Coordinates of C-alpha atoms in Angstrom, one line a residue:
X8 CA 29.6 -7.4 -11.6
X9 CA 31.3 -9.0 -8.1
X10 CA 30.1 -12.4 -10.1
X11 CA 28.2 -13.0 -7.1
X12 CA 24.5 -14.5 -8.2
X13 CA 21.2 -12.9 -6.8
X14 CA 18.1 -14.4 -6.7
X15 CA 15.8 -11.3 -6.7
X16 CA 11.6 -12.0 -5.3
X17 CA 9.1 -9.7 -5.7
X18 CA 5.6 -10.1 -5.5
X19 CA 4.0 -6.7 -7.9
X20 CA 2.4 -7.1 -11.4
X21 CA 5.9 -6.4 -13.2
X22 CA 6.5 -4.6 -16.8
X23 CA 9.8 -6.4 -17.9
X24 CA 11.0 -9.6 -17.4
X25 CA 14.4 -7.5 -18.5
X26 CA 16.5 -8.7 -15.2
X27 CA 20.3 -9.4 -15.0
X28 CA 19.6 -11.5 -11.6
X29 CA 19.9 -15.3 -11.0
X30 CA 16.3 -15.8 -10.2
X31 CA 13.2 -13.5 -10.6
X32 CA 10.7 -15.2 -8.7
X33 CA 7.5 -13.4 -9.1
X34 CA 4.4 -14.8 -8.8
X35 CA 2.4 -12.6 -11.0
X36 CA 5.7 -13.0 -13.7
X37 CA 2.9 -13.8 -17.0
X38 CA 5.3 -17.3 -17.1
X39 CA 4.6 -18.1 -13.9
X40 CA 2.3 -21.2 -13.5
X41 CA 2.8 -21.0 -9.4
X42 CA -1.5 -21.9 -8.5
X43 CA -2.0 -18.6 -6.2
X44 CA -0.3 -14.5 -7.6
X45 CA -1.8 -13.5 -4.8
X46 CA 0.6 -13.6 -1.5
X47 CA 2.9 -10.4 -0.7
X48 CA 6.8 -9.9 -0.8
X49 CA 7.3 -11.7 3.1
X50 CA 5.0 -14.9 1.0
X51 CA 7.4 -15.0 -1.4
X52 CA 10.3 -14.8 0.2
X53 CA 8.8 -17.8 3.0
X54 CA 7.9 -19.9 -0.5
X55 CA 11.7 -19.5 -1.3
X56 CA 13.3 -20.6 2.0
X57 CA 10.2 -23.8 1.8
X58 CA 12.0 -24.3 -1.6
X59 CA 15.8 -24.2 -0.2
X60 CA 14.6 -26.6 2.8
X61 CA 13.4 -29.0 0.3
X62 CA 16.0 -29.2 -1.6
X63 CA 18.5 -29.3 1.0
X64 CA 18.4 -28.1 5.4
X65 CA 21.4 -28.4 6.0
X66 CA 21.1 -29.1 9.0
X67 CA 17.9 -27.0 10.3
X68 CA 16.1 -28.9 12.0
X69 CA 12.9 -30.3 10.8
X70 CA 9.4 -27.9 10.8
X71 CA 11.8 -25.0 12.3
X72 CA 10.3 -22.7 9.7
X73 CA 7.4 -22.3 11.0
X74 CA 8.5 -20.2 13.6
X75 CA 8.9 -17.6 11.0
X76 CA 5.7 -17.3 9.9
X77 CA 4.9 -14.0 12.6
X78 CA 6.6 -12.7 10.4
X79 CA 4.6 -13.7 7.2
X80 CA 1.8 -13.0 9.2
X81 CA 2.7 -9.6 10.2
X82 CA 3.7 -8.9 6.0
X83 CA -0.1 -10.6 4.7
X84 CA -1.6 -8.4 6.8
X85 CA 0.4 -5.7 6.7
X86 CA 0.1 -5.3 2.3
X87 CA -4.5 -6.0 2.1
X88 CA -3.8 -8.7 0.0
X89 CA -6.1 -10.9 -0.9
X90 CA -7.1 -12.9 2.3
X91 CA -8.2 -15.4 0.4
X92 CA -6.5 -19.4 -0.8
X93 CA -2.5 -19.4 0.6
X94 CA -2.4 -15.7 2.1
X95 CA -5.3 -17.2 4.3
X96 CA -3.4 -19.6 5.7
X97 CA -0.7 -17.7 6.8
X98 CA -2.6 -15.1 8.2
X99 CA -4.1 -18.0 10.2
X100 CA -1.2 -20.1 11.3
X101 CA 0.9 -16.5 11.7
X102 CA -1.3 -15.0 14.1
X103 CA -1.1 -18.8 15.8
X104 CA 2.9 -17.7 16.0
X105 CA 2.5 -14.1 17.3
X106 CA 0.1 -15.1 19.4
X107 CA 3.2 -17.6 21.6
X108 CA 4.7 -14.2 21.7
X109 CA 8.9 -15.6 20.9
X110 CA 9.9 -12.6 19.9
X111 CA 11.7 -10.1 22.6
X112 CA 11.4 -7.8 20.5
X113 CA 7.8 -8.5 19.7
X114 CA 6.9 -9.0 22.8
X115 CA 8.6 -5.6 23.7
X116 CA 6.4 -3.6 21.2
X117 CA 2.7 -5.7 22.6
X118 CA 3.8 -4.3 26.4
X119 CA 4.2 -0.4 24.5
X120 CA 0.1 -0.9 22.7
X121 CA -0.8 -2.3 26.0
X122 CA -2.1 -5.5 23.3
X123 CA -2.4 -8.7 25.0
X124 CA -0.8 -11.6 23.6
X125 CA -4.1 -13.9 23.3
X126 CA -6.8 -11.1 22.8
X127 CA -3.9 -10.3 19.2
X128 CA -6.2 -10.2 16.1
X129 CA -5.7 -9.2 12.8
X130 CA -6.5 -5.5 13.2
X131 CA -4.8 -5.7 15.6
X132 CA -2.1 -6.3 13.2
X133 CA -3.1 -3.7 10.6
X134 CA -3.8 -1.0 12.6
X135 CA -0.8 -1.2 15.0
X136 CA 2.1 -3.1 14.5
X137 CA 2.5 -3.0 10.8
X138 CA 2.0 0.7 11.0
X139 CA 4.8 1.1 13.6
X140 CA 7.0 -1.4 11.6
X141 CA 6.4 0.9 8.2
X142 CA 6.9 4.1 9.8
X143 CA 10.4 3.2 10.6
X144 CA 11.7 2.7 6.7
X145 CA 9.2 5.7 6.3
X146 CA 10.8 7.9 8.5
X147 CA 14.8 6.8 7.4
X148 CA 15.2 4.2 10.0
X149 CA 14.2 0.6 8.9
X150 CA 17.6 -0.7 11.3
X151 CA 15.3 -0.2 13.9
X152 CA 12.6 -2.6 13.5
X153 CA 14.8 -5.0 12.0
X154 CA 17.0 -4.6 15.2
X155 CA 13.5 -4.9 17.0
X156 CA 12.2 -8.1 15.0
X157 CA 15.5 -9.8 15.7
X158 CA 17.1 -8.8 19.4
X159 CA 17.0 -12.2 21.3
X160 CA 17.6 -9.4 24.1
X161 CA 15.0 -8.1 26.4
X162 CA 16.6 -4.8 27.6
X163 CA 17.2 -3.5 24.2
X164 CA 14.4 -5.1 22.9
X165 CA 12.8 -2.3 25.5
X166 CA 14.8 0.5 24.1
X167 CA 13.9 -0.3 20.5
X168 CA 10.1 -1.1 20.8
X169 CA 10.3 2.2 22.5
X170 CA 12.3 4.2 19.6
X171 CA 10.1 2.6 17.7
X172 CA 6.6 3.9 18.9
X173 CA 8.8 7.5 18.8
X174 CA 9.7 7.3 15.5
X175 CA 5.6 6.2 14.8
X176 CA 4.8 9.5 16.3
X177 CA 6.6 11.8 14.2
X178 CA 5.9 10.2 11.0
X179 CA 1.9 11.0 12.2
X180 CA 3.2 14.7 12.7
X181 CA 4.7 14.6 9.4
X182 CA 1.5 13.0 7.4
X183 CA -0.7 15.1 9.4
X184 CA 1.0 18.3 8.5
X185 CA 1.8 17.4 4.7
X186 CA -2.5 16.1 4.4
X187 CA -2.5 19.9 5.4
X188 CA 0.2 21.6 2.9
X189 CA -1.7 19.5 0.3
X190 CA -5.5 20.5 0.7
X191 CA -4.7 24.4 1.7
X192 CA -2.9 23.6 -1.6
X193 CA -5.7 22.5 -3.5
X194 CA -8.3 25.0 -2.2
X195 CA -5.9 28.0 -4.1
X196 CA -6.1 25.9 -6.9
X197 CA -9.1 23.4 -7.1
X198 CA -8.5 20.0 -9.0
X199 CA -10.2 20.0 -12.1
X200 CA -10.4 16.8 -13.3
X201 CA -10.6 13.2 -12.3
X202 CA -7.3 12.4 -10.8
X203 CA -5.0 14.1 -8.5
X204 CA -1.3 15.0 -8.7
X205 CA 1.4 16.8 -6.7
X206 CA 4.3 17.3 -5.1
X207 CA 6.9 19.4 -3.3
X208 CA 11.3 18.2 -3.8
X209 CA 11.1 18.9 0.1
X210 CA 8.5 15.9 1.0
X211 CA 9.5 12.8 1.9
X212 CA 8.5 10.1 -0.7
X213 CA 8.4 7.2 2.3
X214 CA 5.8 9.3 3.5
X215 CA 3.7 9.8 0.5
X216 CA 1.8 6.9 1.0
X217 CA -0.1 7.0 3.3
X218 CA -0.7 11.3 2.5
X219 CA -2.3 10.2 -0.9
X220 CA -4.3 7.1 1.2
X221 CA -5.7 10.0 2.8
X222 CA -6.2 12.7 0.1
X223 CA -7.4 9.4 -2.4
X224 CA -10.6 9.2 0.4
X225 CA -11.4 11.9 1.7
X226 CA -11.6 13.6 -2.3
X227 CA -12.8 10.2 -4.0
X228 CA -9.7 10.0 -6.9
X229 CA -6.7 8.9 -7.4
X230 CA -4.1 11.0 -6.1
X231 CA -0.3 10.8 -7.1
X232 CA 2.4 12.6 -4.9
X233 CA 5.5 12.7 -5.5
X234 CA 8.8 14.0 -3.6
X235 CA 13.4 14.0 -3.9
X236 CA 15.7 12.9 -1.7
X237 CA 18.8 14.1 -3.9
X238 CA 18.9 13.4 -7.2
X239 CA 17.1 14.1 -10.3
X240 CA 15.1 11.2 -10.1
X241 CA 11.6 11.8 -8.3
X242 CA 9.4 9.0 -6.2
X243 CA 6.0 9.2 -5.8
X244 CA 3.1 7.2 -4.2
X245 CA -0.3 7.0 -5.5
X246 CA -3.9 5.7 -4.3
X247 CA -7.1 5.0 -6.0
X248 CA -9.5 7.1 -4.5
X249 CA -13.1 5.7 -6.9
X250 CA -12.0 2.0 -7.8
X251 CA -10.4 3.1 -11.1
X252 CA -7.0 0.7 -10.8
X253 CA -3.6 2.6 -11.0
X254 CA -1.4 0.5 -12.1
X255 CA -3.0 0.1 -15.1
X256 CA -3.9 4.4 -15.4
X257 CA -0.4 4.6 -15.4
X258 CA 0.6 2.3 -18.2
X259 CA -1.3 4.8 -20.7
X260 CA 0.9 6.8 -19.9
X261 CA 4.2 5.1 -19.8
X262 CA 6.3 6.7 -21.5
X263 CA 5.7 9.6 -18.6
X264 CA 8.3 6.8 -15.9
X265 CA 11.5 5.7 -15.4
X266 CA 10.0 2.7 -12.9
X267 CA 6.0 1.9 -12.2
X268 CA 4.1 -1.2 -10.2
X269 CA 1.8 -1.6 -7.7
X270 CA -1.3 -3.6 -6.7
X271 CA -5.0 -2.5 -8.3
X272 CA -5.6 0.3 -5.4
X273 CA -2.0 1.8 -4.8
X274 CA 1.4 1.8 -6.4
X275 CA 4.7 4.6 -7.0
X276 CA 6.9 5.5 -9.7
X277 CA 9.9 7.1 -10.3
X278 CA 9.9 10.1 -12.5
X279 CA 12.5 12.6 -13.9
X280 CA 12.3 15.7 -12.6
X281 CA 12.2 17.1 -16.4
X282 CA 9.0 15.3 -17.0
X283 CA 7.2 15.8 -14.0
X284 CA 5.7 18.8 -15.1
X285 CA 3.6 16.8 -17.9
X286 CA 2.6 14.6 -15.4
X287 CA -0.7 15.9 -14.4
X288 CA -2.2 16.2 -18.4
X289 CA -1.0 13.0 -19.0
X290 CA -2.6 11.1 -15.9
X291 CA -5.6 13.1 -16.7
X292 CA -6.1 12.1 -19.9
X293 CA -4.5 7.7 -19.0
X294 CA -7.6 8.1 -16.4
X295 CA -10.4 9.7 -18.7
X296 CA -9.9 6.2 -21.3
X297 CA -10.2 4.3 -18.2
X298 CA -13.4 5.3 -16.7
X299 CA -15.3 6.1 -20.5
X300 CA -15.2 2.3 -20.7
X301 CA -17.3 2.1 -17.2
X302 CA -15.9 0.8 -13.6
X303 CA -17.5 -0.8 -11.9
X304 CA -19.4 0.2 -8.9
X305 CA -19.0 -1.4 -5.8
X306 CA -21.8 -3.2 -4.1
X307 CA -22.2 -3.5 -0.1
X308 CA -24.1 -5.7 0.9
X309 CA -25.4 -5.9 4.6
X310 CA -25.5 -9.3 5.7
X311 CA -28.8 -8.7 8.0
X312 CA -30.5 -6.9 11.1
X313 CA -28.7 -8.1 14.3
X314 CA -29.8 -6.8 18.0
X315 CA -28.0 -5.7 20.9
X316 CA -27.9 -8.9 22.6
X317 CA -27.2 -10.8 19.1
X318 CA -23.6 -9.3 19.5
X319 CA -22.2 -11.1 21.4
X320 CA -23.6 -14.6 20.5
X321 CA -22.7 -13.4 16.5
X322 CA -18.9 -12.7 17.6
X323 CA -18.0 -16.5 18.3
X324 CA -19.4 -17.6 14.8
X325 CA -17.9 -14.7 13.0
X326 CA -13.5 -15.7 14.9
X327 CA -14.2 -18.6 13.3
X328 CA -14.0 -16.8 9.4
X329 CA -11.4 -14.6 10.4
X330 CA -8.2 -13.5 9.6
X331 CA -10.9 -11.1 8.2
X332 CA -9.0 -8.4 5.1
X333 CA -9.1 -7.7 1.7
X334 CA -11.1 -11.0 -0.5
X335 CA -12.7 -11.8 2.8
X336 CA -14.3 -8.2 4.1
X337 CA -16.4 -8.4 7.7
X338 CA -19.5 -9.1 7.5
X339 CA -21.7 -5.9 7.5
X340 CA -24.9 -5.4 9.4
X341 CA -27.8 -3.5 10.2
X342 CA -28.9 -2.3 13.5
X343 CA -31.7 -1.3 13.4
X344 CA -33.5 2.1 16.0
X345 CA -31.1 1.5 18.2
X346 CA -30.7 4.2 20.6
X347 CA -27.3 6.3 21.3
X348 CA -27.1 6.2 24.8
X349 CA -24.1 8.7 24.9
X350 CA -20.9 9.6 23.0
X351 CA -17.8 11.3 23.2
X352 CA -14.5 12.0 21.2
X353 CA -11.4 10.8 22.9
X354 CA -7.3 10.5 21.5
X355 CA -4.4 12.9 21.7
X356 CA -6.3 15.1 19.0
X357 CA -10.2 14.1 20.4
X358 CA -10.9 13.0 16.3
X359 CA -12.1 9.3 17.5
X360 CA -16.0 8.6 17.9
X361 CA -17.3 6.3 21.5
X362 CA -20.8 6.0 22.0
X363 CA -22.8 3.7 24.2
X364 CA -25.9 2.4 22.4
X365 CA -29.2 0.8 24.1
X366 CA -32.5 -1.1 22.4
X367 CA -34.4 -2.4 25.1
X368 CA -31.7 -2.2 28.7
X369 CA -28.8 -4.0 26.7
X370 CA -26.1 -1.7 26.1
X371 CA -22.9 -2.4 23.6
X372 CA -20.5 0.6 23.0
X373 CA -19.6 2.0 19.1
X374 CA -16.5 3.6 18.2
X375 CA -14.9 4.9 15.2
X376 CA -11.8 5.9 14.4
X377 CA -11.4 9.7 12.7
X378 CA -15.1 10.3 12.7
X379 CA -17.7 12.7 14.5
X380 CA -20.7 11.9 15.4
X381 CA -22.0 14.8 12.5
X382 CA -19.6 12.9 10.0
X383 CA -22.6 10.1 8.8
X384 CA -25.4 10.0 6.1
X385 CA -27.4 10.6 9.6
X386 CA -26.1 12.2 12.7
X387 CA -25.3 10.8 15.9
X388 CA -27.8 12.5 19.0
X389 CA -27.7 11.5 22.0
X390 CA -31.2 10.1 23.3
X391 CA -32.6 9.7 19.8
X392 CA -32.8 6.4 17.6
X393 CA -30.6 6.0 14.3
X394 CA -29.7 2.7 12.5
X395 CA -26.7 1.9 12.3
X396 CA -24.0 0.3 9.7
X397 CA -21.9 -2.2 11.4
X398 CA -19.2 -4.4 12.2
X399 CA -18.7 -6.5 15.0
X400 CA -15.7 -7.2 16.8
X401 CA -13.9 -7.2 20.2
X402 CA -11.9 -4.6 21.9
X403 CA -9.4 -4.2 23.7
X404 CA -10.3 -5.8 26.4
X405 CA -12.2 -8.3 25.1
X406 CA -15.4 -7.0 24.6
X407 CA -18.6 -7.0 22.3
X408 CA -19.0 -3.7 20.2
X409 CA -19.7 -2.1 17.1
X410 CA -17.3 -0.7 14.9
X411 CA -19.4 2.0 12.7
X412 CA -19.1 2.3 9.2
X413 CA -22.3 4.5 9.2
X414 CA -25.7 6.1 10.1
X415 CA -28.3 5.7 8.4

């Protein structure tokens, strides 16, 4: 309307190419010839930057664009895109730039989180850094994260890092309260079908993806949650809890939505208030149609048995395969007949598990977040032997440990 040329970059599955933009750049366009379609949003933006600089550098020093890879790396690791092909390169070199710690805001955030830059891993980005940056927009304060990543003032950086951490704490509390409310409603009105659809005009749409993820993990069903922030249009988030593509489910009820899109396991949608009461029935039918065709079970592979003395040596070789994530999962190992010397719960809510495992005089710590000793297939009992399934990783001090996945 203002006569300004607009370029749109995106990485979601697109439903239509009907867009008034000068260009719509998306490797998932059905007519795209780009050889890799798994880029995250920042990855697509990075390719646009590269293309512009190939055409005209406008005085921008040669190679200077590599220092943007910290942002691309954070986004690639946080958005759960497959860490294969070009994404693997972007995540790998993104971590290298992040460890150089050139942004005052990022350096301040690492200090607040007590993470040593030299020991930074993809897990730190995925579980500590990414959620805090995302929390800003989820809680309607995106400018805090934007300022943190762009500031060159160290004093301002420290203030913003602490503010971002506080916003994330508020986000955690709001997510926990919404999960509790949703579970209470399901207790009063159990969901009979294969899909959970629920909403509340008072729910904040920005946090519903996190809530849906927790419910999908707990109930093993796709979860569609909606909320509203003014106006008639309701916005929501969806997560898959049974391996079914959520985009495929929504495509089976396409006339219900104003807009929808996403990935195989997660997505978003908007719907008019007048249609929201039909949503559960329509999505349940679409899900049943897809499941009737059969959904392949996920194969879980244990690479090999590993003894406790081998843990530190395994890490040396496994680090060469990092960064790990979607499409490049951490190898799973079986630790046979190890004894739980002691267990303790830790964290503000006491909901994380720390175990000291022992075998033939060798001790290695084990950890599992949001799990208790009795939530595995076989409970962990101090003094008793158990077969532990888990990953090998470094703790925050740089010591080897086992990330417990299950006990059998």
